Short mmCIF file of C-alpha atoms and ligand atoms in Angstrom, two decimals:
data_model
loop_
_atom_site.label_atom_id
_atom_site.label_comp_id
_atom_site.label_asym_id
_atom_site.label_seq_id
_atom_site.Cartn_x
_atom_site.Cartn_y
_atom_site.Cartn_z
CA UNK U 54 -19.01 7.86 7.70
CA UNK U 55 -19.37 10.73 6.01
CA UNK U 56 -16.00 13.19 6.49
CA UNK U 57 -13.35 11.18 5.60
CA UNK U 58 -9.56 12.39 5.76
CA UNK U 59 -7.17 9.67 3.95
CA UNK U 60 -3.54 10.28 4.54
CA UNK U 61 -1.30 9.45 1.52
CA UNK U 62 -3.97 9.84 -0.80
CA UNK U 63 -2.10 10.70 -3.72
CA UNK U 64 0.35 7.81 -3.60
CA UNK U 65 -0.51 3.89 -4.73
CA UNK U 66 -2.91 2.43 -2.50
CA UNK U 67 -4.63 5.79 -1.43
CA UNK U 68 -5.88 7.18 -4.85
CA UNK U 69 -6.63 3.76 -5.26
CA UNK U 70 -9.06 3.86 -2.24
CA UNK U 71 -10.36 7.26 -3.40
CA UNK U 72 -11.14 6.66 -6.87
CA UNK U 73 -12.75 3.55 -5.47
CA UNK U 74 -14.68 5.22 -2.82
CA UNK U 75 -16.14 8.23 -4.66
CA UNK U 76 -17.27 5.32 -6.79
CA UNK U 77 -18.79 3.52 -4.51
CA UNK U 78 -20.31 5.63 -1.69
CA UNK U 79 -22.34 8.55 -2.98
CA UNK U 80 -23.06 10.16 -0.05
CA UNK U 81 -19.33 10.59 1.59
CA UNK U 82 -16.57 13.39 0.92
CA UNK U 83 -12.54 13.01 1.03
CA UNK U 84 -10.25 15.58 2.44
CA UNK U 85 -6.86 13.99 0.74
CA UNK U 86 -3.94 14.71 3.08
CA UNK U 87 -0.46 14.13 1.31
CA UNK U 88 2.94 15.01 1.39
CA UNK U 89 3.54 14.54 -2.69
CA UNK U 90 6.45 13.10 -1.94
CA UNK U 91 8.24 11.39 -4.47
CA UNK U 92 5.74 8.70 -4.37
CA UNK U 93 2.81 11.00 -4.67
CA UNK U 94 1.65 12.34 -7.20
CA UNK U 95 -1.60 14.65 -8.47
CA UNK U 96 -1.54 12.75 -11.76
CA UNK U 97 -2.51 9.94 -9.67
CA UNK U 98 -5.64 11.84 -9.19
CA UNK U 99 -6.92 12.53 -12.66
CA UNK U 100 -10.14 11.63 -13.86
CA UNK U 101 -11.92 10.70 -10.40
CA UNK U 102 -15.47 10.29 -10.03
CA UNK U 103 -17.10 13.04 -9.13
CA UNK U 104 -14.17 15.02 -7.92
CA UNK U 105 -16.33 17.86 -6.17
CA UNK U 106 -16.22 15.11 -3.14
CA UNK U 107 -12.63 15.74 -3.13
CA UNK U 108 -10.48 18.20 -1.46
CA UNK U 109 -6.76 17.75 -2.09
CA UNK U 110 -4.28 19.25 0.70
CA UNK U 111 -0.46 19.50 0.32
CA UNK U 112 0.96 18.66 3.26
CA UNK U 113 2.38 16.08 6.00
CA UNK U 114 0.51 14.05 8.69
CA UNK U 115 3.66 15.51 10.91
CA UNK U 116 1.81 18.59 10.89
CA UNK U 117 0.04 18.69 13.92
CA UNK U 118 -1.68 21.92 13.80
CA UNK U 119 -2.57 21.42 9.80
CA UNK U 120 -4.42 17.87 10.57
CA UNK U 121 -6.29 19.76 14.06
CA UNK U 122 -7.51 22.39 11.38
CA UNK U 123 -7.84 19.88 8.66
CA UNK U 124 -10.36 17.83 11.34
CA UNK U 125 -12.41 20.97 12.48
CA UNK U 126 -12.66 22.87 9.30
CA UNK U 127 -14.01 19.60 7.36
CA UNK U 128 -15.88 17.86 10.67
CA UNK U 129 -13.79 14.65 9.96
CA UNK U 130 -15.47 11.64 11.75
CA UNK U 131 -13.31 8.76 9.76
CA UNK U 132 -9.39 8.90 9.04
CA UNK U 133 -8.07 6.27 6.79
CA UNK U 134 -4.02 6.29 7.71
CA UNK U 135 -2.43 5.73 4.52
CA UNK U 136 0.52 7.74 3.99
CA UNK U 137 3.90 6.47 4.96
CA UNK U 138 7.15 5.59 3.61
CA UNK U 139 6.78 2.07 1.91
CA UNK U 140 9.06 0.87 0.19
CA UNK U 141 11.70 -1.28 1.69
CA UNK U 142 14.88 -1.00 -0.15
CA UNK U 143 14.77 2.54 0.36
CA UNK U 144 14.21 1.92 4.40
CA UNK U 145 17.50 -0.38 4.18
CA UNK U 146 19.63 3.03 2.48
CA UNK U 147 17.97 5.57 4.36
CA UNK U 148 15.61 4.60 7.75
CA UNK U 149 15.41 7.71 8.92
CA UNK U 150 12.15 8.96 6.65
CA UNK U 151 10.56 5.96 8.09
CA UNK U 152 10.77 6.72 11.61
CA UNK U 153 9.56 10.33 10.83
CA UNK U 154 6.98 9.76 8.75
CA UNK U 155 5.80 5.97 9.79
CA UNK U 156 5.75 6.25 13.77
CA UNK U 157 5.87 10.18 14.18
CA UNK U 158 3.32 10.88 11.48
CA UNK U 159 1.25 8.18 12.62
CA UNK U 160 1.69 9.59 16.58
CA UNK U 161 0.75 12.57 15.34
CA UNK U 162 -2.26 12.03 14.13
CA UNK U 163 -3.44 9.71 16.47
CA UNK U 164 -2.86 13.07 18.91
CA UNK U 165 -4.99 14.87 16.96
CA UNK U 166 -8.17 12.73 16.59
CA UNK U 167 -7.42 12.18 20.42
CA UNK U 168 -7.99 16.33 20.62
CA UNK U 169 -10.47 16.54 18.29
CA UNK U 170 -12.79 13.71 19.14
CA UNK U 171 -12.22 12.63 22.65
CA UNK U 172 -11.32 15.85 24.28
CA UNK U 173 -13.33 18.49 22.78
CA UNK U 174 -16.25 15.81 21.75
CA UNK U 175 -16.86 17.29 18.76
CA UNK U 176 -18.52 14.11 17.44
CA UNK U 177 -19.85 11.31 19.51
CA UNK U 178 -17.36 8.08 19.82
CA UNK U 179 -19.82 6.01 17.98
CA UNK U 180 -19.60 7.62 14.65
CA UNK U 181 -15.88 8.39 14.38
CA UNK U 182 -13.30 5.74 13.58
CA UNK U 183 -9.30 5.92 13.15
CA UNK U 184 -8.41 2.97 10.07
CA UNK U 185 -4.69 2.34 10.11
CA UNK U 186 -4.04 0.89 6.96
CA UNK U 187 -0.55 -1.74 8.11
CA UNK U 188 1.22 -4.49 6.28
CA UNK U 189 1.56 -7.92 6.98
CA UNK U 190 5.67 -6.73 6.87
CA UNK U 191 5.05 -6.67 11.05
CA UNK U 192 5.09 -10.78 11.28
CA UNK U 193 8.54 -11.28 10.01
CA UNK U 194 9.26 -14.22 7.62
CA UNK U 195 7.97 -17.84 7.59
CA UNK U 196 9.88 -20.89 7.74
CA UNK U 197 8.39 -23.50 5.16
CA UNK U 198 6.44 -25.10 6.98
CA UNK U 199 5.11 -22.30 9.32
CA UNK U 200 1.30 -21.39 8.97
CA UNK U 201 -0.05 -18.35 7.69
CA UNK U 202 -0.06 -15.43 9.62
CA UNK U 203 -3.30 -14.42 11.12
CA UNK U 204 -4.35 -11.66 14.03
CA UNK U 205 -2.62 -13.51 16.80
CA UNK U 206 0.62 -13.99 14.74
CA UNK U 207 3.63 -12.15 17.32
CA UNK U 208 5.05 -9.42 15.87
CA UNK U 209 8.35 -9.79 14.21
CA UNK U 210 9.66 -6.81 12.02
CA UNK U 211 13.04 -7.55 10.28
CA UNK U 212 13.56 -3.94 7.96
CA UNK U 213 13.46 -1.06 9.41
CA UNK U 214 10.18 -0.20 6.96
CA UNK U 215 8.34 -3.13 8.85
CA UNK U 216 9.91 -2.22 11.96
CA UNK U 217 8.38 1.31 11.60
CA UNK U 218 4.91 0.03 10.55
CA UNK U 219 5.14 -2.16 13.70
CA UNK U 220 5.63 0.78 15.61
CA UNK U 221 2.87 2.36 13.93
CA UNK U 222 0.48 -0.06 14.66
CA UNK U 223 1.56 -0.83 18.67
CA UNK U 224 0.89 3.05 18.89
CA UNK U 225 -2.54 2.62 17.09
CA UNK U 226 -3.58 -0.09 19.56
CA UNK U 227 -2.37 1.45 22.61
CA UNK U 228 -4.59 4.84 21.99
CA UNK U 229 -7.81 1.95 21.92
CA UNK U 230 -7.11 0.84 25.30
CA UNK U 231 -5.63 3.72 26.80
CA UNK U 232 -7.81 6.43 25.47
CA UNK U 233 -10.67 4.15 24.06
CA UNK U 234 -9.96 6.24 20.30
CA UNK U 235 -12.18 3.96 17.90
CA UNK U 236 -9.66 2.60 15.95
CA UNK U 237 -9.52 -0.32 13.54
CA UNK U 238 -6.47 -2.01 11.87
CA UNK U 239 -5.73 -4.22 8.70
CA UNK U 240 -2.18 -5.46 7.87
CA UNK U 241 -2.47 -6.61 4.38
CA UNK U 242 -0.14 -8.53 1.53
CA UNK U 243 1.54 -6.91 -1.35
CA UNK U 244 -0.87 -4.84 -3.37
CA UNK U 245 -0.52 -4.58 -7.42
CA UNK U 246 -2.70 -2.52 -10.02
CA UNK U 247 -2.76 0.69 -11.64
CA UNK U 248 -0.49 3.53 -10.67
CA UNK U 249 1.86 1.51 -8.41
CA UNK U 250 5.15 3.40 -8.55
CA UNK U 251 7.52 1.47 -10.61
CA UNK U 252 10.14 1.11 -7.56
CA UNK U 253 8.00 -1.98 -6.62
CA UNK U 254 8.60 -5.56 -8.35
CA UNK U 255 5.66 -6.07 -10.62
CA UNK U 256 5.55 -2.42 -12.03
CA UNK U 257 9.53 -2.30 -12.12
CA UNK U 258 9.73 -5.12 -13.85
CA UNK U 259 6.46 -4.65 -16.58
CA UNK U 260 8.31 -0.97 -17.61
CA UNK U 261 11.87 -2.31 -17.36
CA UNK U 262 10.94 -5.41 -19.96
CA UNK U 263 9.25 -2.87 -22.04
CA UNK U 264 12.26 -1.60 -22.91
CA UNK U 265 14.81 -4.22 -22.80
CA UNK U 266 16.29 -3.70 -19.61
CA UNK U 267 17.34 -6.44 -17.34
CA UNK U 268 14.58 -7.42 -14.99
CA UNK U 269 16.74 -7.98 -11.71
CA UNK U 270 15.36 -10.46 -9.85
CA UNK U 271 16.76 -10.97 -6.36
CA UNK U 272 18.68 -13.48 -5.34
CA UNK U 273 17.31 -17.26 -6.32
CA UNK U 274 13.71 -15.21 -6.96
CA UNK U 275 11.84 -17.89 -4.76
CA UNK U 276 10.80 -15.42 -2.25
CA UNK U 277 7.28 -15.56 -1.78
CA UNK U 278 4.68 -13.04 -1.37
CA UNK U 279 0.91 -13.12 -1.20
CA UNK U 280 -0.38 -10.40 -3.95
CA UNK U 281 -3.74 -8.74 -3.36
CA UNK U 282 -5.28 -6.60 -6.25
CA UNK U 283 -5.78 -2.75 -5.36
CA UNK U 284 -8.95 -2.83 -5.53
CA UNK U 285 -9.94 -5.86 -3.39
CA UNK U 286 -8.17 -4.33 -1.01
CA UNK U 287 -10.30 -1.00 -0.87
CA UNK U 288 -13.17 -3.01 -0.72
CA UNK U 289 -11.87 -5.06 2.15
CA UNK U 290 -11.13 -1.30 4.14
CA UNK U 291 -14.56 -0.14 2.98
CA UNK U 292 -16.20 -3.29 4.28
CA UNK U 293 -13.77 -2.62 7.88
CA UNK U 294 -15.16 1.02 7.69
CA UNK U 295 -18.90 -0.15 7.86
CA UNK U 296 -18.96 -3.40 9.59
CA UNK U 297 -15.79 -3.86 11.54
CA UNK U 298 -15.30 -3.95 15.10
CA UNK U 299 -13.76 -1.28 16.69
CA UNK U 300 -10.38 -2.22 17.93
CA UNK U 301 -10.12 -5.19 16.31
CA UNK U 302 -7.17 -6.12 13.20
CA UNK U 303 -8.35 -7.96 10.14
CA UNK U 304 -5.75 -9.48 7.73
CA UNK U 305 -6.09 -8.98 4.65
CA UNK U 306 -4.96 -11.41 1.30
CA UNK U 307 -5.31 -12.22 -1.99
CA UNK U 308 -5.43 -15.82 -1.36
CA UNK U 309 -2.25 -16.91 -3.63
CA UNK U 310 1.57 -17.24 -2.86
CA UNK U 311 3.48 -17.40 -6.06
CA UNK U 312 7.96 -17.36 -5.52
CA UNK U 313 8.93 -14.06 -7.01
CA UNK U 314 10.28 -15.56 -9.99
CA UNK U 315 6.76 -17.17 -10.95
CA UNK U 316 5.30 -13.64 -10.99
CA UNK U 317 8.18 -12.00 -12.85
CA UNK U 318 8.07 -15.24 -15.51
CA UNK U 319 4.02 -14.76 -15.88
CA UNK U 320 4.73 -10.91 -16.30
CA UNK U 321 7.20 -11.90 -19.27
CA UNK U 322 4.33 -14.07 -20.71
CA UNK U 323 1.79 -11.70 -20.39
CA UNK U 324 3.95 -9.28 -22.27
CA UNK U 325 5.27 -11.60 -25.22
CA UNK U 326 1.39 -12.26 -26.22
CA UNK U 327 0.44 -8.85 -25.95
CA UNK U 328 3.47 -7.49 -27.88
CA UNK U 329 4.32 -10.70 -30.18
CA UNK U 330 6.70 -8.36 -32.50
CA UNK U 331 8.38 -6.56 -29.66
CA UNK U 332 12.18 -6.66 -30.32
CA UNK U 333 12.62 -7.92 -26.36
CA UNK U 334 10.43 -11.12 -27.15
CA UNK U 335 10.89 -13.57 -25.24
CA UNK U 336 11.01 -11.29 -22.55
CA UNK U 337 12.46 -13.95 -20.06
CA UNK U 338 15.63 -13.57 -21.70
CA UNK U 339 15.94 -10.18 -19.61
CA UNK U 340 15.59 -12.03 -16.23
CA UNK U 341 19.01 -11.35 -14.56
CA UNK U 342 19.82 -13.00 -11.22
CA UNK U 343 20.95 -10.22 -8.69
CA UNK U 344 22.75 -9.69 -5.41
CA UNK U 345 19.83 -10.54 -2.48
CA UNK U 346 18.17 -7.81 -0.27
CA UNK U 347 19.78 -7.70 2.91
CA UNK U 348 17.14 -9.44 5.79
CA UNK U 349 15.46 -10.46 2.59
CA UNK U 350 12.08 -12.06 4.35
CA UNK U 351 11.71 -15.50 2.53
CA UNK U 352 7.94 -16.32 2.62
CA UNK U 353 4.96 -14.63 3.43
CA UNK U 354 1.26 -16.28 3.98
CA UNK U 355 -1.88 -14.74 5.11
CA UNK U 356 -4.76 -16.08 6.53
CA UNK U 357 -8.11 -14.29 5.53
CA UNK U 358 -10.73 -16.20 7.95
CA UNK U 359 -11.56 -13.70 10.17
CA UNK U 360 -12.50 -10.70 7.20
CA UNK U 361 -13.97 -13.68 5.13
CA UNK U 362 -16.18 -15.08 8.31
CA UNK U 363 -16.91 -11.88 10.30
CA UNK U 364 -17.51 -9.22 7.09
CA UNK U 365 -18.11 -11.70 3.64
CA UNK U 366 -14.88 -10.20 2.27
CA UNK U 367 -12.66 -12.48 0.09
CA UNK U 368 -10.45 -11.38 -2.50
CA UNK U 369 -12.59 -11.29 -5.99
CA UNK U 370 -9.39 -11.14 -8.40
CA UNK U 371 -7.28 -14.03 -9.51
CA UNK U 372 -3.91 -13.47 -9.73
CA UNK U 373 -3.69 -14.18 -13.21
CA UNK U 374 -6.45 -11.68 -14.65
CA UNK U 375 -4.92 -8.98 -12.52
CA UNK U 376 -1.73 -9.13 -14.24
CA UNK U 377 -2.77 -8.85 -17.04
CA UNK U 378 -4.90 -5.93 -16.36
CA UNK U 379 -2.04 -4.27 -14.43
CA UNK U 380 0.20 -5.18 -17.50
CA UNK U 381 -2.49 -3.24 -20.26
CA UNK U 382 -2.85 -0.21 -17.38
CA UNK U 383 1.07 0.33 -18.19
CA UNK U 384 1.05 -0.01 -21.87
CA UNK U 385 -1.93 1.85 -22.20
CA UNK U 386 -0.54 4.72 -19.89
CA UNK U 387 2.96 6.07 -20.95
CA UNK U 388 2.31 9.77 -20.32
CA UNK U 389 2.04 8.53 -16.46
CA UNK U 390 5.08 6.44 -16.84
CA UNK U 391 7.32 9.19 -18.55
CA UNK U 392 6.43 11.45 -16.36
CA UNK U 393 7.85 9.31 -13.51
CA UNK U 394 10.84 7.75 -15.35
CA UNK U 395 12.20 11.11 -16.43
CA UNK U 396 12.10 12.73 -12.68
CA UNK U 397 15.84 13.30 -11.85
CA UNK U 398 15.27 11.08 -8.19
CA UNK U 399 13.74 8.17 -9.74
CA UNK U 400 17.05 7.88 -11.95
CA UNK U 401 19.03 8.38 -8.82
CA UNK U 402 17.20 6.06 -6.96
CA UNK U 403 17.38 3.37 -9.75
CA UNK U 404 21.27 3.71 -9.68
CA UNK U 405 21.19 3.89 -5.63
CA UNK U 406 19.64 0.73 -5.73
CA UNK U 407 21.03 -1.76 -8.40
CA UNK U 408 24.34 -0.25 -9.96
CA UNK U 409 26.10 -2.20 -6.61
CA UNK U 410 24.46 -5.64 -7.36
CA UNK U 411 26.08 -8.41 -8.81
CA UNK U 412 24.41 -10.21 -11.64
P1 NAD B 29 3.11 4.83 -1.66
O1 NAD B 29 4.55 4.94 -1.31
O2 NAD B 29 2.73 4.56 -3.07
O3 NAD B 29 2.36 6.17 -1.23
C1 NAD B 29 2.59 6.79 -0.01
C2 NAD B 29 1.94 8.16 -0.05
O4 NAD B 29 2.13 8.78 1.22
C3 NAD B 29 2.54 9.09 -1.10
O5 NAD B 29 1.52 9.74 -1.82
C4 NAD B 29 3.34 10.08 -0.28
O6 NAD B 29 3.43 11.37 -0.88
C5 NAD B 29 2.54 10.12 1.01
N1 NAD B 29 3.32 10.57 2.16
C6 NAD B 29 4.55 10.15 2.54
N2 NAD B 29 4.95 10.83 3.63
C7 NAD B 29 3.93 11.66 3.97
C8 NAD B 29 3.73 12.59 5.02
N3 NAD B 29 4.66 12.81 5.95
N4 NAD B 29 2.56 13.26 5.05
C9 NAD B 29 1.60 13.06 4.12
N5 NAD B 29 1.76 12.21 3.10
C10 NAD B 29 2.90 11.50 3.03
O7 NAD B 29 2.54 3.74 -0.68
P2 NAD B 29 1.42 2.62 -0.94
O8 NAD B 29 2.04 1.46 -1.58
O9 NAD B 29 0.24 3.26 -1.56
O10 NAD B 29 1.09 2.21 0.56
C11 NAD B 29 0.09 2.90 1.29
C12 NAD B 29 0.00 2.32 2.70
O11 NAD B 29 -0.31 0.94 2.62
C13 NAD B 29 1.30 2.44 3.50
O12 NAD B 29 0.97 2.72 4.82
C14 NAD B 29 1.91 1.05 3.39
O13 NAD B 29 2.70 0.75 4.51
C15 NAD B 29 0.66 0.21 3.35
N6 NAD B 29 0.80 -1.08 2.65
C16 NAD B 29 1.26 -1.11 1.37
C17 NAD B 29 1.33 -2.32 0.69
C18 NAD B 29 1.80 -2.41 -0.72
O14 NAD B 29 1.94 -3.51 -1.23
N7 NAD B 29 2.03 -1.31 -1.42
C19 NAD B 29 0.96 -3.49 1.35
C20 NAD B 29 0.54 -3.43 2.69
C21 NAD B 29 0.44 -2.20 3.33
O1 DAU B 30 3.91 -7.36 2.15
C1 DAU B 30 3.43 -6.05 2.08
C2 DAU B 30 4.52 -5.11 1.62
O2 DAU B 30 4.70 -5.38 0.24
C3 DAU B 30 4.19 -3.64 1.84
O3 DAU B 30 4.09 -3.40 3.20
C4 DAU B 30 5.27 -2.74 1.23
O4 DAU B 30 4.87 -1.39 1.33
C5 DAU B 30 5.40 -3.10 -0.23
O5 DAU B 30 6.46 -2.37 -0.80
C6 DAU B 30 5.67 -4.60 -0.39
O6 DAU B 30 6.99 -4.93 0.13
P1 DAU B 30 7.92 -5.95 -0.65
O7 DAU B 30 9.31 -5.74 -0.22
O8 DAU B 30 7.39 -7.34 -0.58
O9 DAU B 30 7.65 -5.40 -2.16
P2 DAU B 30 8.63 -5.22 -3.39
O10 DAU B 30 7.78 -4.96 -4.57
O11 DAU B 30 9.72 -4.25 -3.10
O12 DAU B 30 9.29 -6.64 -3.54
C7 DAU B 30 8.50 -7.81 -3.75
C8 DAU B 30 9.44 -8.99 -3.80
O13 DAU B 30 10.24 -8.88 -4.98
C9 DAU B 30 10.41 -9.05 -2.65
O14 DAU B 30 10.63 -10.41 -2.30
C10 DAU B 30 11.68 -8.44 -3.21
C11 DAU B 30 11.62 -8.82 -4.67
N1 DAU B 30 12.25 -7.87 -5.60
C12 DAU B 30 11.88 -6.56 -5.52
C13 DAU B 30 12.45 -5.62 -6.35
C14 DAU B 30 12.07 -4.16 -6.26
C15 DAU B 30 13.15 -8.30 -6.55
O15 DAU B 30 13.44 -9.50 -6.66
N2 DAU B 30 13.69 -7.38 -7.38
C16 DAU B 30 13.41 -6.05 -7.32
O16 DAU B 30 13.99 -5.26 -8.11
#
């Protein structure tokens, strides 16, 4: 590993990864493939370690001749597949992104490390390796007393955004056994941190409490997720990247499964010690029951044997602590927050989203 090219580098997750990376492996250099769509951003980017080991490119993974020249002019022998549409409100108002960029984007780069590295053999198969970076989304939603899902779970995508990661991933797995492309897969739980676009719950909800807006929680808020800290999760690809078996899927989890209205309660907590004289203290107050996501998946469990057993990886952050780290990283950032809040789409999205709700 020493070329890497990681799609969707300039959104949540993937400048995440980078920062984390540079960090952590001296010796390796990033070409950072993104779209900048409206979940991207270069601010995401500032202040990276040693940014010299970092190439930025504007541009979209459905660019098939951009990625072949991206892969010969750099000599990339790892891809790390972040980029992708991901949120899944916006799949249920508009799919059609999602098929583009989720199954085409992902087809077409699978084509091109197909070209690059198995037809022309520009690198031997045993140092190349394609990481799609999935979501545990793919399983569907567990009854109560269903277990966790794990690599054998059946696939069972209920929005079109899981629907199109499933996709993703089917396509992934067929170009191991068809092709034999060196690929490796994790499907992972919600991720929270710094730089999370504030479409998602725990972001939405830290900014919209912060300034007295009601924090809509949807329908009876005992959903339940499993929430993995960003960086846990980078270490858990990293650890994939060195020591994983090729065409193998790890999941990946933070080990905790909190109803939605747990986490949105602890975030109002969190906030009311940190900002004791705010004028929105007790933040609860702005909890506001809202009309339910349509195909709202109602629990969500992950089983993290396999990473733990096979590569020593378990999550290292407790759920608590990384709130309120994620919590300071917002107060103590509001030029990256303004500059997201004010952006005409965000506002539109905001109204897209929950002026039809119900309280
Ligand atoms: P994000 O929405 O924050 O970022 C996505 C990035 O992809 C953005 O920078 C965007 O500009 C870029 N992008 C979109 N379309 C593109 C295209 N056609 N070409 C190039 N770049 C494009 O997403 P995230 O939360 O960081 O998620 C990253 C990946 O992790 C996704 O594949 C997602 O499905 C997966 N995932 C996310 C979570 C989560 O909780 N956020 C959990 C499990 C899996
Ligand atoms: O499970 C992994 C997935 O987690 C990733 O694949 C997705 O990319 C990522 O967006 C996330 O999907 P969710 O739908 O779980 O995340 P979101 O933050 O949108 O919602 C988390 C929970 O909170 C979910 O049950 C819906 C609920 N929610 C969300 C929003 C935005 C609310 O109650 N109110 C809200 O305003």
């Amino acid at each position: 590993m020493q070329n890497i090219l990681v799609t969707g580098g300039a959104g949540f997750i993937g400048s995440n990864f980078i920062r984390y990376m540079l960090a952590h492996e001296p010796e390796i250099r990033i070409v950072n493939l993104d779209a900048l769509t409206y979940a991207g951003s270069m601010e995401n980017l500032a202040n990276l370690p040693d940014p010299a080991r970092h190439t930025f490119v504007k541009g979209s993974i459905c660019d098939g001749n951009l990625v072949m020249q991206l892969l010969h002019e750099h000599r990339i022998d790892t891809i790390v597949h972040f980029a992708a549409e991901s949120h899944v409100d916006r799949s249920i108002l508009g799919p059609g992104a999602f098929v583009q960029t989720n199954i085409v984007g992902t087809f077409t780069l699978l084509e091109a490390a197909r070209r690059f590295w198995l037809n022309e053999k520009a690198l031997g198969t045993q140092s190349v390796r394609f990481h799609h970076v999935s979501t545990d989304e793919v399983f569907g939603s567990l009854g109560p007393d269903d277990p966790p899902f794990d690599e054998n779970t059946p696939y069972a995508p209920r929005s079109p955004y899981a629907a199109s990661k499933a996709s993703g991933d089917h396509l992934v797995r067929a170009y191991f056994h068809t092709y034999g492309l060196p690929i490796t897969i994790t499907n992972c739980s919600n991720n929270y941190g710094p730089y999370q676009f504030p479409e998602k719950l725990i972001p939405l909800m830290i900014l919209n409490a912060v300034e007295g807006k009601p924090l809509p929680v949807y329908g009876d808020g005992m959903q339940i997720r499993d929430w993995l800290y960003v960086d846990d999760h980078s270490e858990a690809i990293r650890r994939v990247l060195h020591d994983g078996r090729v065409g193998e899927t790890y999941t990946v989890g933070g080990d905790n499964q909190p109803p939605n209205i747990q986490i949105v309660n602890t975030i109002c907590e969190i906030l009311d010690e940190l900002q004791p004289d705010a004028p929105h203290t007790p933040h609860a107050r702005l909890i506001t029951h809202v009309t339910d996501r349509p195909g709202h998946d109602r629990r969500y469990d992950i089983d993290i044997t396999k990473i733990r057993t096979e590569l020593g990886w378990q999550p290292s952050e407790q759920l608590q602590s990384g709130l309120l780290k994620t919590v300071r990283w917002y107060l103590d950032n509001p030029a990256w927050v303004d500059a997201i809040r004010k952006q005409q789409e965000y506002q539109q999205w905001m109204e897209a989203n929950y002026a039809g709700r119900q309280a």
